[in-house]
Amino acid sequence: MKTRAAVLWGLRQDWKVEEIDLDPPKAGEVLVELKAAGLCHSDEHMVTGDMTPPEEIAKAMGLPPTYPIIGGHEGAGVVVEVGPGVTTLQPGDHVAASFVPACGRCRWCVTGRTNLCDMGALTFIPGQISDQTNRHHCRGEDVNLLAKLGTFAEHTVVNEASVIKVDQDLPLPAVALVSCGVATGWGSAVHRAEVQPGETVVVVGIGGIGINAVQGARMAGAKVIVAVDPIEFKREQAQVFGATHAAASIAEAQALVNDLTWGQMAEKVILTPGVLYGEILGGGLSLTGKGGTCVVTAIAPITQTEASINLFELAMWNKEVKGVIFGSGNPRFDIPNLLSMYRAGQLKLDELITRTYTLDQINEGYQDMRDGRNIRGVIVFD
Ligand SMILES: NC(=O)c1ccc[n+]([C@@H]2O[C@H](COP(=O)([O-])OP(=O)(O)OC[C@H]3O[C@@H](n4cnc5c(N)ncnc54)[C@H](O)[C@@H]3O)[C@@H](O)[C@H]2O)c1
Ligand SMILES: [Zn+2]
Ligand SMILES: [Zn+2]
Protein backbone atom coordinates (compact mmCIF):
# COMPACT_ATOMS: atom_id res chain seq x y z
CA MET A 1 0.00 0.00 0.00
CA LYS A 2 0.95 3.67 -0.25
CA THR A 3 1.15 5.71 2.95
CA ARG A 4 3.01 8.79 4.27
CA ALA A 5 5.89 8.97 6.72
CA ALA A 6 8.55 11.34 8.09
CA VAL A 7 11.85 10.05 6.71
CA LEU A 8 15.33 11.13 7.80
CA TRP A 9 17.81 10.71 4.91
CA GLY A 10 20.98 11.56 6.82
CA LEU A 11 22.57 13.35 9.77
CA ARG A 12 21.60 16.96 10.58
CA GLN A 13 18.79 17.06 8.03
CA ASP A 14 15.11 17.91 8.43
CA TRP A 15 12.49 15.16 8.52
CA LYS A 16 10.96 14.80 5.03
CA VAL A 17 7.31 13.86 4.95
CA GLU A 18 6.74 11.79 1.83
CA GLU A 19 4.86 8.92 0.27
CA ILE A 20 6.28 5.48 1.02
CA ASP A 21 5.48 1.96 -0.19
CA LEU A 22 4.51 -0.36 2.63
CA ASP A 23 4.46 -4.16 2.19
CA PRO A 24 1.82 -6.26 3.93
CA PRO A 25 2.75 -7.81 7.30
CA LYS A 26 4.70 -11.07 7.13
CA ALA A 27 4.59 -13.85 9.74
CA GLY A 28 4.41 -12.45 13.27
CA GLU A 29 3.84 -8.87 12.09
CA VAL A 30 0.96 -6.40 12.20
CA LEU A 31 -0.11 -3.41 10.13
CA VAL A 32 -0.99 -0.46 12.40
CA GLU A 33 -2.73 2.80 11.50
CA LEU A 34 -1.16 5.45 13.76
CA LYS A 35 -3.43 7.92 15.54
CA ALA A 36 -0.89 9.78 17.70
CA ALA A 37 2.90 9.98 18.05
CA GLY A 38 4.91 11.86 20.68
CA LEU A 39 7.96 13.97 19.83
CA CYS A 40 10.51 12.41 22.20
CA HIS A 41 14.09 13.65 22.35
CA SER A 42 15.37 10.16 21.42
CA ASP A 43 14.37 10.67 17.75
CA GLU A 44 16.37 13.91 17.80
CA HIS A 45 19.49 11.85 18.64
CA MET A 46 19.14 10.29 15.15
CA VAL A 47 19.29 13.81 13.67
CA THR A 48 22.33 14.92 15.69
CA GLY A 49 24.14 11.57 15.44
CA ASP A 50 24.18 11.02 19.21
CA MET A 51 22.47 7.65 18.70
CA THR A 52 23.95 6.65 15.34
CA PRO A 53 26.69 4.01 15.32
CA PRO A 54 29.84 5.77 13.99
CA GLU A 55 30.59 4.90 10.35
CA GLU A 56 33.80 2.99 11.12
CA ILE A 57 32.05 0.80 13.73
CA ALA A 58 29.09 0.18 11.42
CA LYS A 59 31.51 -0.79 8.64
CA ALA A 60 33.53 -3.10 10.90
CA MET A 61 30.32 -4.86 11.94
CA GLY A 62 29.19 -5.07 8.31
CA LEU A 63 26.01 -3.14 9.08
CA PRO A 64 23.98 -1.72 6.19
CA PRO A 65 23.42 2.06 6.43
CA THR A 66 21.23 3.51 9.24
CA TYR A 67 19.57 6.05 6.90
CA PRO A 68 17.04 6.49 5.44
CA ILE A 69 15.01 5.88 8.58
CA ILE A 70 11.42 6.60 9.61
CA GLY A 71 11.39 8.20 13.06
CA GLY A 72 9.04 7.85 15.98
CA HIS A 73 8.87 5.31 18.81
CA GLU A 74 6.28 6.92 21.09
CA GLY A 75 2.92 6.18 19.50
CA ALA A 76 -0.52 4.62 19.51
CA GLY A 77 -2.88 3.37 16.84
CA VAL A 78 -5.28 0.74 15.60
CA VAL A 79 -4.41 -2.68 14.17
CA VAL A 80 -5.59 -2.92 10.56
CA GLU A 81 -4.26 -6.32 9.48
CA VAL A 82 -2.34 -9.16 11.06
CA GLY A 83 0.20 -11.44 9.37
CA PRO A 84 0.28 -15.24 9.56
CA GLY A 85 0.76 -16.70 13.02
CA VAL A 86 -0.31 -13.60 14.97
CA THR A 87 -2.56 -14.84 17.75
CA THR A 88 -2.63 -12.08 20.34
CA LEU A 89 -3.96 -9.23 18.18
CA GLN A 90 -6.73 -8.75 15.65
CA PRO A 91 -7.91 -5.95 13.38
CA GLY A 92 -9.58 -3.18 15.40
CA ASP A 93 -7.42 -3.64 18.48
CA HIS A 94 -5.96 -0.45 19.95
CA VAL A 95 -2.24 -0.64 20.66
CA ALA A 96 0.59 1.31 22.23
CA ALA A 97 4.04 1.12 20.65
CA SER A 98 6.79 -0.38 22.79
CA PHE A 99 10.31 0.80 21.97
CA VAL A 100 11.67 -2.26 23.72
CA PRO A 101 10.14 -5.40 22.21
CA ALA A 102 8.42 -7.78 24.63
CA CYS A 103 8.93 -11.28 23.17
CA GLY A 104 7.66 -13.01 26.31
CA ARG A 105 10.04 -15.93 25.84
CA CYS A 106 13.64 -14.85 26.48
CA ARG A 107 15.46 -15.09 29.80
CA TRP A 108 14.74 -11.42 30.59
CA CYS A 109 11.05 -11.50 29.70
CA VAL A 110 10.36 -14.64 31.72
CA THR A 111 12.12 -13.23 34.77
CA GLY A 112 10.13 -10.00 34.77
CA ARG A 113 12.79 -7.77 33.18
CA THR A 114 11.18 -7.25 29.79
CA ASN A 115 12.92 -3.88 29.41
CA LEU A 116 16.02 -5.96 28.67
CA CYS A 117 14.29 -8.33 26.18
CA ASP A 118 16.87 -10.00 23.92
CA MET A 119 14.94 -8.85 20.85
CA GLY A 120 16.12 -5.32 21.73
CA ALA A 121 19.60 -6.37 20.55
CA LEU A 122 18.31 -5.96 17.00
CA THR A 123 17.50 -2.26 17.47
CA PHE A 124 20.47 -1.04 15.41
CA ILE A 125 20.24 -3.86 12.83
CA PRO A 126 18.18 -2.64 9.87
CA GLY A 127 14.96 -4.38 8.81
CA GLN A 128 12.22 -6.18 10.70
CA ILE A 129 12.86 -8.21 13.87
CA SER A 130 11.71 -11.45 12.20
CA ASP A 131 14.02 -11.62 9.19
CA GLN A 132 15.94 -8.29 8.94
CA THR A 133 14.24 -7.44 5.63
CA ASN A 134 12.34 -4.17 5.13
CA ARG A 135 8.60 -3.63 4.65
CA HIS A 136 9.03 0.13 4.15
CA HIS A 137 10.42 1.56 0.89
CA CYS A 138 10.81 5.08 -0.45
CA ARG A 139 12.26 6.45 -3.71
CA GLY A 140 13.20 2.84 -4.58
CA GLU A 141 15.23 2.31 -1.36
CA ASP A 142 14.58 0.23 1.74
CA VAL A 143 13.77 2.44 4.73
CA ASN A 144 14.64 1.51 8.35
CA LEU A 145 12.50 2.13 11.42
CA LEU A 146 13.49 3.85 14.64
CA ALA A 147 13.32 1.25 17.44
CA LYS A 148 11.64 -1.11 14.93
CA LEU A 149 8.51 1.09 15.09
CA GLY A 150 8.47 4.20 12.88
CA THR A 151 5.48 5.92 14.49
CA PHE A 152 6.01 9.14 12.46
CA ALA A 153 3.90 7.54 9.73
CA GLU A 154 0.24 7.19 8.89
CA HIS A 155 0.75 3.40 8.82
CA THR A 156 3.56 1.09 9.82
CA VAL A 157 4.27 -2.65 9.90
CA VAL A 158 5.89 -3.92 13.10
CA ASN A 159 6.54 -7.15 14.96
CA GLU A 160 3.81 -8.40 17.30
CA ALA A 161 6.38 -8.05 20.12
CA SER A 162 6.57 -4.28 19.58
CA VAL A 163 2.94 -3.42 20.32
CA ILE A 164 0.90 -3.66 23.51
CA LYS A 165 -2.89 -4.02 23.43
CA VAL A 166 -4.78 -1.33 25.40
CA ASP A 167 -8.42 -0.61 26.26
CA GLN A 168 -10.34 0.84 23.32
CA ASP A 169 -12.03 3.70 25.18
CA LEU A 170 -8.76 5.46 26.12
CA PRO A 171 -7.75 8.58 24.15
CA LEU A 172 -4.93 7.52 21.82
CA PRO A 173 -2.73 10.65 22.39
CA ALA A 174 -2.64 9.70 26.09
CA VAL A 175 -1.82 6.08 25.18
CA ALA A 176 1.00 7.33 22.93
CA LEU A 177 2.59 9.30 25.77
CA VAL A 178 2.57 6.32 28.09
CA SER A 179 4.38 4.21 25.50
CA CYS A 180 7.72 6.00 26.08
CA GLY A 181 7.86 9.23 28.08
CA VAL A 182 5.55 8.31 30.93
CA ALA A 183 6.72 4.72 31.32
CA THR A 184 10.36 5.86 31.21
CA GLY A 185 10.12 8.87 33.53
CA TRP A 186 7.66 7.39 36.03
CA GLY A 187 9.57 4.10 36.10
CA SER A 188 12.90 5.91 36.60
CA ALA A 189 11.51 7.25 39.88
CA VAL A 190 9.31 4.36 41.02
CA HIS A 191 11.08 1.22 39.74
CA ARG A 192 14.71 2.25 39.38
CA ALA A 193 15.25 4.93 42.03
CA GLU A 194 12.70 3.16 44.27
CA VAL A 195 11.63 6.49 45.77
CA GLN A 196 10.25 6.04 49.30
CA PRO A 197 7.82 8.21 51.29
CA GLY A 198 9.58 11.16 52.90
CA GLU A 199 12.58 11.22 50.58
CA THR A 200 14.21 14.18 48.84
CA VAL A 201 14.36 13.67 45.08
CA VAL A 202 16.04 15.86 42.45
CA VAL A 203 15.04 15.58 38.78
CA VAL A 204 17.46 17.23 36.32
CA GLY A 205 15.82 18.18 32.98
CA ILE A 206 12.08 18.68 32.69
CA GLY A 207 10.97 17.39 29.30
CA GLY A 208 8.51 14.61 28.57
CA ILE A 209 10.69 12.18 30.55
CA GLY A 210 11.69 14.35 33.53
CA ILE A 211 8.16 15.62 34.16
CA ASN A 212 7.05 12.01 34.59
CA ALA A 213 9.94 11.32 36.95
CA VAL A 214 8.53 14.21 39.01
CA GLN A 215 5.06 12.68 38.76
CA GLY A 216 6.41 9.22 39.74
CA ALA A 217 8.31 10.66 42.72
CA ARG A 218 5.13 12.41 43.90
CA MET A 219 3.09 9.21 43.63
CA ALA A 220 5.80 7.27 45.50
CA GLY A 221 5.50 9.73 48.40
CA ALA A 222 8.60 11.94 48.12
CA LYS A 223 8.54 14.81 50.61
CA VAL A 224 10.74 17.20 48.63
CA ILE A 225 10.97 17.15 44.81
CA VAL A 226 13.40 19.63 43.26
CA ALA A 227 12.97 20.19 39.51
CA VAL A 228 16.07 21.48 37.72
CA ASP A 229 15.79 23.12 34.29
CA PRO A 230 17.18 26.36 32.83
CA ILE A 231 13.79 27.19 31.30
CA GLU A 232 11.28 28.95 33.55
CA PHE A 233 8.22 27.43 31.80
CA LYS A 234 9.57 23.93 32.57
CA ARG A 235 10.14 24.79 36.21
CA GLU A 236 6.58 26.13 36.48
CA GLN A 237 5.10 23.03 34.81
CA ALA A 238 7.09 20.75 37.14
CA GLN A 239 5.28 22.31 40.08
CA VAL A 240 1.91 21.43 38.47
CA PHE A 241 3.05 17.77 38.40
CA GLY A 242 4.23 17.70 42.01
CA ALA A 243 7.62 19.42 42.30
CA THR A 244 7.94 21.27 45.61
CA HIS A 245 10.97 23.36 44.62
CA ALA A 246 12.81 24.37 41.45
CA ALA A 247 16.29 25.43 40.41
CA ALA A 248 17.67 26.76 37.13
CA SER A 249 20.92 24.76 37.21
CA ILE A 250 22.65 21.93 39.05
CA ALA A 251 24.83 24.51 40.84
CA GLU A 252 21.73 26.38 42.05
CA ALA A 253 20.16 23.05 43.10
CA GLN A 254 23.26 22.15 45.16
CA ALA A 255 22.81 25.21 47.38
CA LEU A 256 19.03 24.67 47.60
CA VAL A 257 19.20 20.94 48.42
CA ASN A 258 21.97 21.60 50.92
CA ASP A 259 19.66 24.05 52.73
CA LEU A 260 16.54 21.88 52.46
CA THR A 261 18.24 18.75 53.81
CA TRP A 262 20.54 20.38 56.37
CA GLY A 263 23.52 19.23 54.36
CA GLN A 264 22.45 15.60 53.89
CA MET A 265 21.65 16.09 50.18
CA ALA A 266 19.17 14.03 48.15
CA GLU A 267 18.32 10.37 48.62
CA LYS A 268 17.52 10.06 44.90
CA VAL A 269 18.69 12.03 41.84
CA ILE A 270 17.27 11.32 38.39
CA LEU A 271 19.05 12.64 35.29
CA THR A 272 16.72 13.41 32.38
CA PRO A 273 18.29 16.29 30.36
CA GLY A 274 17.97 16.22 26.55
CA VAL A 275 21.52 14.85 26.18
CA LEU A 276 23.65 13.39 28.97
CA TYR A 277 27.21 14.67 29.22
CA GLY A 278 29.91 13.65 31.69
CA GLU A 279 29.65 16.85 33.73
CA ILE A 280 25.92 16.27 34.29
CA LEU A 281 26.67 12.86 35.84
CA GLY A 282 29.32 14.52 38.02
CA GLY A 283 26.81 17.21 39.04
CA GLY A 284 24.11 14.60 39.70
CA LEU A 285 26.40 12.66 42.01
CA SER A 286 27.28 15.84 43.89
CA LEU A 287 23.55 16.25 44.62
CA THR A 288 23.34 12.64 45.87
CA GLY A 289 23.75 12.21 49.61
CA LYS A 290 25.17 9.39 51.75
CA GLY A 291 23.70 6.04 50.70
CA GLY A 292 21.89 7.78 47.85
CA THR A 293 21.17 6.73 44.28
CA CYS A 294 21.75 8.58 41.02
CA VAL A 295 19.66 7.23 38.13
CA VAL A 296 20.85 7.90 34.57
CA THR A 297 17.89 8.02 32.19
CA ALA A 298 19.05 10.50 29.54
CA ILE A 299 20.94 9.24 26.51
CA ALA A 300 24.55 10.34 26.03
CA PRO A 301 26.35 10.59 22.67
CA ILE A 302 26.99 6.96 21.66
CA THR A 303 30.79 7.29 21.85
CA GLN A 304 30.88 9.24 25.16
CA THR A 305 33.09 7.31 27.58
CA GLU A 306 34.23 9.95 30.03
CA ALA A 307 32.66 11.50 33.10
CA SER A 308 34.40 13.19 35.97
CA ILE A 309 32.95 11.98 39.26
CA ASN A 310 34.36 12.08 42.77
CA LEU A 311 35.42 8.44 43.24
CA PHE A 312 36.36 8.98 46.87
CA GLU A 313 32.82 10.11 47.72
CA LEU A 314 31.34 7.30 45.61
CA ALA A 315 32.86 4.72 47.95
CA MET A 316 32.97 6.62 51.24
CA TRP A 317 29.39 7.87 50.94
CA ASN A 318 28.17 4.46 49.78
CA LYS A 319 26.51 5.99 46.69
CA GLU A 320 25.19 4.12 43.67
CA VAL A 321 24.80 5.01 39.99
CA LYS A 322 22.15 3.16 37.99
CA GLY A 323 21.38 3.17 34.28
CA VAL A 324 17.80 2.63 33.18
CA ILE A 325 15.96 1.71 30.01
CA PHE A 326 12.17 1.89 29.71
CA GLY A 327 12.01 2.94 33.37
CA SER A 328 13.06 -0.62 34.30
CA GLY A 329 9.45 -1.60 33.64
CA ASN A 330 7.69 -4.36 31.75
CA PRO A 331 5.77 -2.90 28.79
CA ARG A 332 3.01 -5.53 28.95
CA PHE A 333 2.34 -4.67 32.58
CA ASP A 334 3.44 -1.06 32.94
CA ILE A 335 1.65 0.43 29.92
CA PRO A 336 -1.84 -0.89 30.90
CA ASN A 337 -1.10 -0.25 34.58
CA LEU A 338 -0.15 3.40 34.00
CA LEU A 339 -3.27 3.83 31.88
CA SER A 340 -5.39 2.37 34.68
CA MET A 341 -3.95 5.00 37.04
CA TYR A 342 -4.84 7.68 34.47
CA ARG A 343 -8.40 6.31 34.37
CA ALA A 344 -8.52 6.47 38.16
CA GLY A 345 -7.46 10.14 38.07
CA GLN A 346 -4.08 9.53 39.75
CA LEU A 347 -1.78 10.03 36.77
CA LYS A 348 -1.85 13.20 34.67
CA LEU A 349 -1.56 12.49 30.93
CA ASP A 350 -3.66 15.05 29.04
CA GLU A 351 -1.79 17.86 30.83
CA LEU A 352 1.53 16.61 29.39
CA ILE A 353 0.58 17.69 25.88
CA THR A 354 1.67 21.30 25.33
CA ARG A 355 1.01 21.44 21.56
CA THR A 356 -0.25 19.13 18.84
CA TYR A 357 0.97 19.03 15.23
CA THR A 358 0.07 17.38 11.94
CA LEU A 359 2.62 14.97 10.46
CA ASP A 360 3.57 17.70 7.96
CA GLN A 361 4.43 20.03 10.87
CA ILE A 362 6.98 17.62 12.40
CA ASN A 363 10.01 19.91 11.91
CA GLU A 364 8.12 22.76 13.59
CA GLY A 365 7.37 20.39 16.48
CA TYR A 366 11.04 19.46 16.88
CA GLN A 367 12.08 23.11 16.69
CA ASP A 368 9.65 23.81 19.55
CA MET A 369 11.26 20.95 21.53
CA ARG A 370 14.76 22.40 20.91
CA ASP A 371 13.50 25.83 21.98
CA GLY A 372 12.09 24.37 25.21
CA ARG A 373 8.51 25.38 24.37
CA ASN A 374 6.94 21.96 25.00
CA ILE A 375 6.65 19.54 27.84
CA ARG A 376 5.55 17.18 25.06
CA GLY A 377 4.56 17.91 21.48
CA VAL A 378 2.31 15.27 19.90
CA ILE A 379 1.55 14.51 16.25
CA VAL A 380 -2.16 13.79 15.90
CA PHE A 381 -3.17 11.96 12.70
CA ASP A 382 -6.56 12.72 11.15
N1 LIG B 1 16.58 5.52 29.14
C1 LIG B 1 15.51 5.42 28.38
O1 LIG B 1 14.89 4.37 28.27
C2 LIG B 1 15.02 6.63 27.64
C3 LIG B 1 13.75 6.62 27.04
C4 LIG B 1 13.29 7.78 26.43
C5 LIG B 1 14.05 8.92 26.41
N2 LIG B 1 15.30 8.90 26.96
C6 LIG B 1 16.15 10.09 26.98
O2 LIG B 1 15.74 10.96 28.02
C7 LIG B 1 16.23 12.28 27.73
C8 LIG B 1 15.11 13.30 27.93
O3 LIG B 1 14.16 13.19 26.87
P1 LIG B 1 12.97 14.25 26.71
O4 LIG B 1 12.15 13.78 25.56
O5 LIG B 1 12.34 14.50 28.02
O6 LIG B 1 13.83 15.56 26.26
P2 LIG B 1 13.34 17.11 26.16
O7 LIG B 1 14.25 17.74 25.18
O8 LIG B 1 11.88 17.18 25.97
O9 LIG B 1 13.64 17.69 27.62
C9 LIG B 1 14.93 17.83 28.11
C10 LIG B 1 14.94 18.98 29.14
O10 LIG B 1 16.25 19.02 29.73
C11 LIG B 1 16.58 20.38 29.94
N3 LIG B 1 18.04 20.43 30.09
C12 LIG B 1 19.00 20.33 29.12
N4 LIG B 1 20.22 20.42 29.69
C13 LIG B 1 20.04 20.57 31.03
C14 LIG B 1 20.92 20.70 32.14
N5 LIG B 1 22.25 20.69 31.98
N6 LIG B 1 20.38 20.87 33.37
C15 LIG B 1 19.04 20.86 33.54
N7 LIG B 1 18.17 20.73 32.52
C16 LIG B 1 18.66 20.58 31.29
C17 LIG B 1 16.01 21.10 28.74
O11 LIG B 1 15.83 22.48 29.01
C18 LIG B 1 14.69 20.35 28.54
O12 LIG B 1 13.64 20.99 29.25
C19 LIG B 1 16.78 12.21 26.30
O13 LIG B 1 18.19 12.00 26.35
C20 LIG B 1 16.09 10.98 25.76
O14 LIG B 1 16.76 10.42 24.65
C21 LIG B 1 15.78 7.79 27.59
ZN1 LIG C 1 11.22 8.14 23.80
ZN1 LIG D 1 12.10 -11.16 25.50
mmCIF file of C-alpha atoms and ligand atoms in Angstrom, residues 39-43 45 51 73 99 180-181 184 204-210 228-231 234 248-250 271-276 280 296-300 324-327 369-370 372 374-376, ligand 1:
data_model
loop_
_atom_site.group_PDB
_atom_site.id
_atom_site.type_symbol
_atom_site.label_atom_id
_atom_site.label_comp_id
_atom_site.label_asym_id
_atom_site.label_seq_id
_atom_site.Cartn_x
_atom_site.Cartn_y
_atom_site.Cartn_z
ATOM 1 C CA LEU A 39 7.964 13.970 19.829
ATOM 2 C CA CYS A 40 10.505 12.411 22.202
ATOM 3 C CA HIS A 41 14.088 13.652 22.346
ATOM 4 C CA SER A 42 15.372 10.159 21.422
ATOM 5 C CA ASP A 43 14.371 10.666 17.754
ATOM 6 C CA HIS A 45 19.488 11.847 18.640
ATOM 7 C CA MET A 51 22.472 7.645 18.699
ATOM 8 C CA HIS A 73 8.875 5.308 18.808
ATOM 9 C CA PHE A 99 10.311 0.797 21.970
ATOM 10 C CA CYS A 180 7.717 5.995 26.079
ATOM 11 C CA GLY A 181 7.859 9.234 28.079
ATOM 12 C CA THR A 184 10.363 5.862 31.213
ATOM 13 C CA VAL A 204 17.457 17.235 36.319
ATOM 14 C CA GLY A 205 15.823 18.178 32.976
ATOM 15 C CA ILE A 206 12.077 18.676 32.694
ATOM 16 C CA GLY A 207 10.971 17.395 29.298
ATOM 17 C CA GLY A 208 8.507 14.606 28.569
ATOM 18 C CA ILE A 209 10.687 12.185 30.548
ATOM 19 C CA GLY A 210 11.685 14.345 33.529
ATOM 20 C CA VAL A 228 16.072 21.475 37.719
ATOM 21 C CA ASP A 229 15.791 23.117 34.293
ATOM 22 C CA PRO A 230 17.183 26.358 32.833
ATOM 23 C CA ILE A 231 13.788 27.192 31.297
ATOM 24 C CA LYS A 234 9.574 23.929 32.566
ATOM 25 C CA ALA A 248 17.665 26.763 37.131
ATOM 26 C CA SER A 249 20.920 24.760 37.206
ATOM 27 C CA ILE A 250 22.652 21.930 39.047
ATOM 28 C CA LEU A 271 19.053 12.644 35.292
ATOM 29 C CA THR A 272 16.715 13.411 32.378
ATOM 30 C CA PRO A 273 18.288 16.291 30.359
ATOM 31 C CA GLY A 274 17.972 16.219 26.551
ATOM 32 C CA VAL A 275 21.518 14.854 26.181
ATOM 33 C CA LEU A 276 23.651 13.386 28.967
ATOM 34 C CA ILE A 280 25.919 16.265 34.287
ATOM 35 C CA VAL A 296 20.854 7.905 34.567
ATOM 36 C CA THR A 297 17.887 8.019 32.192
ATOM 37 C CA ALA A 298 19.052 10.497 29.544
ATOM 38 C CA ILE A 299 20.938 9.240 26.507
ATOM 39 C CA ALA A 300 24.553 10.341 26.028
ATOM 40 C CA VAL A 324 17.802 2.625 33.185
ATOM 41 C CA ILE A 325 15.960 1.706 30.009
ATOM 42 C CA PHE A 326 12.169 1.894 29.710
ATOM 43 C CA GLY A 327 12.007 2.940 33.375
ATOM 44 C CA MET A 369 11.264 20.951 21.528
ATOM 45 C CA ARG A 370 14.762 22.403 20.914
ATOM 46 C CA GLY A 372 12.091 24.371 25.210
ATOM 47 C CA ASN A 374 6.940 21.965 25.003
ATOM 48 C CA ILE A 375 6.645 19.538 27.841
ATOM 49 C CA ARG A 376 5.547 17.185 25.057
HETATM 50 N N1 LIG B 1 16.580 5.516 29.141
HETATM 51 C C1 LIG B 1 15.508 5.425 28.377
HETATM 52 O O1 LIG B 1 14.889 4.372 28.266
HETATM 53 C C2 LIG B 1 15.018 6.634 27.644
HETATM 54 C C3 LIG B 1 13.754 6.621 27.042
HETATM 55 C C4 LIG B 1 13.291 7.780 26.433
HETATM 56 C C5 LIG B 1 14.054 8.920 26.409
HETATM 57 N N2 LIG B 1 15.300 8.900 26.963
HETATM 58 C C6 LIG B 1 16.155 10.085 26.976
HETATM 59 O O2 LIG B 1 15.743 10.958 28.023
HETATM 60 C C7 LIG B 1 16.231 12.285 27.733
HETATM 61 C C8 LIG B 1 15.108 13.296 27.932
HETATM 62 O O3 LIG B 1 14.164 13.186 26.873
HETATM 63 P P1 LIG B 1 12.974 14.254 26.706
HETATM 64 O O4 LIG B 1 12.152 13.778 25.560
HETATM 65 O O5 LIG B 1 12.335 14.495 28.019
HETATM 66 O O6 LIG B 1 13.828 15.565 26.265
HETATM 67 P P2 LIG B 1 13.340 17.107 26.162
HETATM 68 O O7 LIG B 1 14.251 17.741 25.179
HETATM 69 O O8 LIG B 1 11.881 17.178 25.966
HETATM 70 O O9 LIG B 1 13.637 17.685 27.621
HETATM 71 C C9 LIG B 1 14.931 17.831 28.111
HETATM 72 C C10 LIG B 1 14.942 18.977 29.137
HETATM 73 O O10 LIG B 1 16.253 19.020 29.734
HETATM 74 C C11 LIG B 1 16.582 20.376 29.945
HETATM 75 N N3 LIG B 1 18.043 20.430 30.094
HETATM 76 C C12 LIG B 1 18.996 20.330 29.122
HETATM 77 N N4 LIG B 1 20.220 20.420 29.690
HETATM 78 C C13 LIG B 1 20.042 20.574 31.032
HETATM 79 C C14 LIG B 1 20.920 20.702 32.137
HETATM 80 N N5 LIG B 1 22.251 20.691 31.982
HETATM 81 N N6 LIG B 1 20.382 20.867 33.368
HETATM 82 C C15 LIG B 1 19.035 20.858 33.536
HETATM 83 N N7 LIG B 1 18.166 20.726 32.520
HETATM 84 C C16 LIG B 1 18.657 20.579 31.289
HETATM 85 C C17 LIG B 1 16.014 21.103 28.740
HETATM 86 O O11 LIG B 1 15.827 22.482 29.013
HETATM 87 C C18 LIG B 1 14.695 20.353 28.543
HETATM 88 O O12 LIG B 1 13.641 20.985 29.247
HETATM 89 C C19 LIG B 1 16.778 12.209 26.302
HETATM 90 O O13 LIG B 1 18.187 11.999 26.352
HETATM 91 C C20 LIG B 1 16.092 10.975 25.757
HETATM 92 O O14 LIG B 1 16.763 10.423 24.646
HETATM 93 C C21 LIG B 1 15.780 7.788 27.594
#
